[in-house]
Coordinates of C-alpha atoms in Angstrom, one line a residue:
X618 CA -32.0 35.0 30.2
X619 CA -28.4 34.7 29.2
X620 CA -27.4 37.8 26.9
X621 CA -26.1 36.6 23.6
X622 CA -22.2 36.4 23.0
X623 CA -20.9 38.2 19.7
X624 CA -18.4 35.7 17.6
X625 CA -15.1 36.2 18.2
X626 CA -13.0 36.5 15.3
X627 CA -10.0 34.0 15.0
X628 CA -6.6 35.9 15.0
X629 CA -2.9 34.7 13.6
X630 CA -0.5 37.4 15.1
X631 CA 3.4 37.6 14.5
X632 CA 4.5 37.8 18.3
X633 CA 8.1 39.3 18.2
X634 CA 10.1 38.7 20.7
X635 CA 10.8 40.2 24.6
X636 CA 12.1 43.4 22.6
X637 CA 8.7 44.2 21.1
X638 CA 8.0 45.8 24.3
X639 CA 10.5 48.6 23.6
X640 CA 9.5 49.0 19.5
X641 CA 8.0 52.9 18.9
X642 CA 5.4 51.3 16.7
X643 CA 4.5 47.7 17.2
X644 CA 3.2 47.9 20.6
X645 CA 0.5 50.7 19.8
X646 CA -0.6 48.6 16.8
X647 CA -1.4 45.4 18.7
X648 CA -3.1 47.7 21.5
X649 CA -5.1 49.5 18.5
X650 CA -6.1 46.0 17.2
X651 CA -7.4 44.8 20.6
X652 CA -9.1 47.7 21.1
X653 CA -11.3 47.1 18.1
X654 CA -12.4 43.5 19.1
X655 CA -15.3 42.3 20.9
X656 CA -14.2 41.8 24.7
X657 CA -13.4 38.0 24.9
X658 CA -14.7 36.0 27.7
X659 CA -11.7 34.1 27.5
X660 CA -8.8 33.4 25.3
X661 CA -7.2 30.3 23.4
X662 CA -3.5 30.5 22.3
X663 CA -1.7 28.1 20.2
X664 CA 2.0 29.3 20.5
X665 CA 4.8 28.5 18.0
X666 CA 7.1 27.8 21.0
X667 CA 5.2 24.6 22.6
X668 CA 5.3 21.8 20.3
X669 CA 4.0 18.6 22.3
X670 CA 2.1 15.7 21.3
X671 CA -0.7 14.4 22.1
X672 CA -2.0 18.2 22.3
X673 CA -1.5 19.4 25.7
X674 CA -3.5 21.8 27.9
X675 CA -1.6 24.0 29.7
X676 CA -2.2 25.5 33.5
X677 CA -5.8 26.2 34.3
X678 CA -4.6 28.4 37.1
X679 CA -1.9 31.3 37.3
X680 CA 1.3 30.0 37.2
X681 CA 4.5 31.4 36.6
X682 CA 5.9 32.3 32.9
X683 CA 8.1 30.4 30.6
X684 CA 11.3 32.3 29.7
X685 CA 11.7 30.4 26.8
X686 CA 15.0 32.7 25.7
X687 CA 18.4 33.3 26.4
X688 CA 20.8 36.2 26.3
X689 CA 18.5 38.8 26.8
X690 CA 18.7 41.9 29.2
X691 CA 17.6 41.1 33.1
X692 CA 14.5 43.1 32.9
X693 CA 12.7 40.9 30.3
X694 CA 13.0 38.1 32.8
X695 CA 10.8 40.5 35.0
X696 CA 7.7 40.6 33.1
X697 CA 4.7 39.2 35.0
X698 CA 1.2 38.4 33.5
X699 CA -0.6 36.8 35.9
X700 CA -4.0 36.1 33.7
X701 CA -6.7 34.0 35.4
X702 CA -6.7 30.4 34.6
X703 CA -9.7 28.8 32.7
X704 CA -10.7 25.1 33.5
X705 CA -13.9 25.8 32.2
X706 CA -12.6 26.5 28.7
X707 CA -10.1 23.8 29.4
X708 CA -13.0 21.2 30.0
X709 CA -14.2 22.6 26.5
X710 CA -11.4 21.9 24.3
X711 CA -11.0 18.4 26.0
X712 CA -14.6 17.7 24.7
X713 CA -13.9 19.3 21.2
X714 CA -10.5 17.7 20.8
X715 CA -10.8 14.4 22.6
X716 CA -11.4 11.1 20.3
X717 CA -10.6 7.5 20.1
X718 CA -6.8 7.3 19.0
X719 CA -6.2 11.3 19.6
X720 CA -6.1 12.1 23.2
X721 CA -5.8 15.4 25.1
X722 CA -3.2 15.7 28.1
X723 CA -3.0 18.1 30.8
X724 CA 0.1 19.9 32.0
X725 CA -0.8 21.9 35.1
X726 CA 2.1 23.5 35.7
X727 CA 2.9 24.9 32.0
X728 CA 2.8 28.5 32.2
X729 CA 2.4 31.2 29.3
X730 CA 5.6 31.3 27.0
X731 CA 6.8 33.9 25.3
X732 CA 4.7 33.8 22.3
X733 CA 1.7 33.8 24.3
X734 CA 2.3 36.7 26.6
X735 CA 4.4 39.1 24.9
X736 CA 1.8 39.9 22.4
X737 CA -0.8 39.7 25.3
X738 CA 0.9 42.1 27.8
X739 CA 0.1 44.9 24.7
X740 CA -3.2 43.6 23.5
X741 CA -4.9 43.2 27.0
X742 CA -2.2 44.7 29.5
X743 CA -4.7 44.5 32.7
X744 CA -4.1 40.6 32.4
X745 CA -7.9 40.3 33.4
X746 CA -9.1 38.1 30.7
X747 CA -8.8 34.4 31.5
X748 CA -6.2 32.8 29.2
X749 CA -5.3 28.9 28.1
X750 CA -2.5 27.7 26.0
X751 CA -2.5 24.9 24.2
X752 CA 0.6 22.8 22.5
X753 CA 1.2 22.3 18.9
X754 CA 0.7 18.5 18.5
X755 CA 2.2 18.5 14.9
X756 CA 3.3 20.7 12.4
X757 CA 1.1 19.4 9.4
X758 CA -1.0 22.1 8.1
X759 CA -4.0 19.9 7.3
X760 CA -4.1 18.7 10.6
X761 CA -3.5 22.1 12.4
X762 CA -6.6 23.0 10.0
X763 CA -8.7 20.2 11.2
X764 CA -8.1 21.5 14.8
X765 CA -8.7 24.7 14.1
X766 CA -12.2 23.7 12.5
X767 CA -13.0 21.3 15.9
X768 CA -12.7 24.4 18.0
X769 CA -14.4 26.9 16.0
X770 CA -17.5 26.6 18.3
X771 CA -15.6 28.4 21.4
X772 CA -16.2 31.2 19.3
X773 CA -19.7 31.4 19.5
X774 CA -18.9 31.5 23.5
X775 CA -17.3 34.3 23.3
X776 CA -13.2 32.5 23.2
X777 CA -10.7 34.7 21.1
X778 CA -8.7 32.0 19.2
X779 CA -5.1 33.1 18.7
X780 CA -2.4 31.4 16.5
X781 CA 0.7 33.0 17.5
X782 CA 3.9 32.9 15.2
X783 CA 5.9 34.9 13.0
X784 CA 4.8 35.6 9.3
X785 CA 8.3 35.1 8.5
X786 CA 11.1 33.3 10.5
X787 CA 14.9 32.3 9.6
X788 CA 16.9 33.8 12.5
X789 CA 20.2 31.9 11.1
X790 CA 19.9 34.0 7.7
X791 CA 19.2 36.9 9.3
X792 CA 22.6 36.8 10.9
X793 CA 23.9 36.8 7.0
X794 CA 21.8 39.4 5.7
X795 CA 23.6 42.6 6.4
X796 CA 20.7 44.4 7.7
X797 CA 17.3 45.6 6.0
X798 CA 15.0 43.1 4.8
X799 CA 16.4 40.1 3.3
X800 CA 14.7 39.4 -0.6
X801 CA 13.3 36.2 1.1
X802 CA 11.7 37.6 3.9
X803 CA 10.2 40.4 1.5
X804 CA 9.1 37.5 -1.5
X805 CA 7.3 35.4 1.1
X806 CA 5.5 38.3 2.7
X807 CA 4.3 39.3 -0.5
X808 CA 3.3 36.1 -1.6
X809 CA 1.3 35.0 1.7
X810 CA -0.2 38.3 1.4
X811 CA -1.5 37.6 -1.9
X812 CA -2.7 34.1 -1.1
X813 CA -4.4 35.3 1.8
X814 CA -6.4 37.7 -0.1
X815 CA -7.2 35.4 -3.1
X816 CA -8.3 32.7 -0.4
X817 CA -5.6 30.1 -2.0
X818 CA -6.1 27.8 0.6
X819 CA -4.3 25.1 -0.9
X820 CA -1.5 27.1 -1.6
X821 CA -1.3 28.2 2.0
X822 CA -1.4 24.5 3.1
X823 CA 1.3 23.4 0.7
X824 CA 3.2 26.5 1.1
X825 CA 7.0 25.0 1.4
X826 CA 6.4 23.8 -2.3
X827 CA 3.7 26.5 -3.9
X828 CA 5.5 29.7 -2.3
X829 CA 8.8 31.7 -3.5
X830 CA 11.4 31.1 -0.8
X831 CA 9.3 29.1 1.8
X832 CA 11.9 27.2 2.9
X833 CA 14.3 30.4 3.3
X834 CA 11.2 32.1 5.1
X835 CA 10.7 28.9 7.3
X836 CA 13.2 26.8 7.6
X837 CA 11.3 25.3 10.8
X838 CA 7.6 25.2 10.3
X839 CA 6.8 26.2 13.6
X840 CA 6.2 29.5 13.2
X841 CA 3.8 29.4 10.2
X842 CA 1.8 26.3 11.6
X843 CA -0.3 28.1 13.8
X844 CA -1.8 30.5 11.0
X845 CA -3.7 27.0 10.1
X846 CA -5.7 26.8 13.3
X847 CA -6.7 30.2 12.9
X848 CA -7.8 29.5 9.5
X849 CA -9.6 26.2 10.4
X850 CA -11.4 28.0 13.1
X851 CA -12.6 30.8 10.3
X852 CA -13.6 28.0 7.4
X853 CA -15.7 25.9 10.0
X854 CA -17.9 29.0 10.0
X855 CA -17.5 30.3 6.1
X856 CA -15.4 33.5 7.0
X857 CA -11.8 32.3 5.1
X858 CA -12.8 35.2 2.8
X859 CA -13.8 37.4 6.0
X860 CA -9.9 38.2 6.6
X861 CA -7.5 41.3 6.8
X862 CA -4.1 42.2 7.2
X863 CA -4.3 44.4 10.5
X864 CA -0.6 44.6 11.1
X865 CA 2.5 44.5 8.4
X866 CA 5.5 45.7 7.7
X867 CA 9.0 44.3 9.1
X868 CA 10.7 44.1 12.3
X869 CA 14.5 43.3 12.1
X870 CA 14.1 41.9 8.7
X871 CA 11.3 39.4 9.6
X872 CA 7.7 40.3 8.5
X873 CA 5.3 40.9 10.9
X874 CA 1.8 40.4 8.9
X875 CA -0.8 39.5 11.3
X876 CA -4.4 38.6 10.2
X877 CA -8.0 38.6 11.6
X878 CA -10.3 36.4 10.3
X879 CA -14.2 37.1 10.9
X880 CA -15.6 40.1 13.3

């Protein structure tokens, strides 16, 4: 008989940037979070740093990482994360998401980008859990919510679904903020925390119009978009209200709020 598999939670995490590894606090917070989770059989991650339509499946074998950042010290380009590929998970995702008019494509040489591997290095440092990255095929919150709902059955197969973004993300505005936490970042973070606690799904899905400072916190919405995949994966199992902020606070002025649904 096959042993029962514990349902995995769905996560939305703020992934930071390569210098996260040098922060005195954040790596430990991520490590403690992963230590509190059931051990996943595999990880499915959707990152703010891969937008491609139709939805694409990344490499199902170990390939080089994507160092999708510029101007950093050389040692950040020497990081390796050789997690096993998982063609079986890719096939499951294909079956769940493929439908007439909504094809799924393969990009077999596309490695994990920094939105995926930077947090995974801290959470699963042995790189011994198979990882599959999929693209953001749209930034429409409702469509992403629907994708998350369709992916939800994977959670009962031991798959940890991770939406990787940043709870606030406006690098251009930060350059003019003069240090500290900008008002728009703090204001949006407080609103988002409250909306999550109150289960305000409609407000979150329409965050650009319903939130204070939404357009300043997310002039492009790709870093908030992965939240909706995680929310959809929780909504399908009735666990949207079983959420909590595991990590909060700010890093270089940006809100690093990270949320667990279920578990």
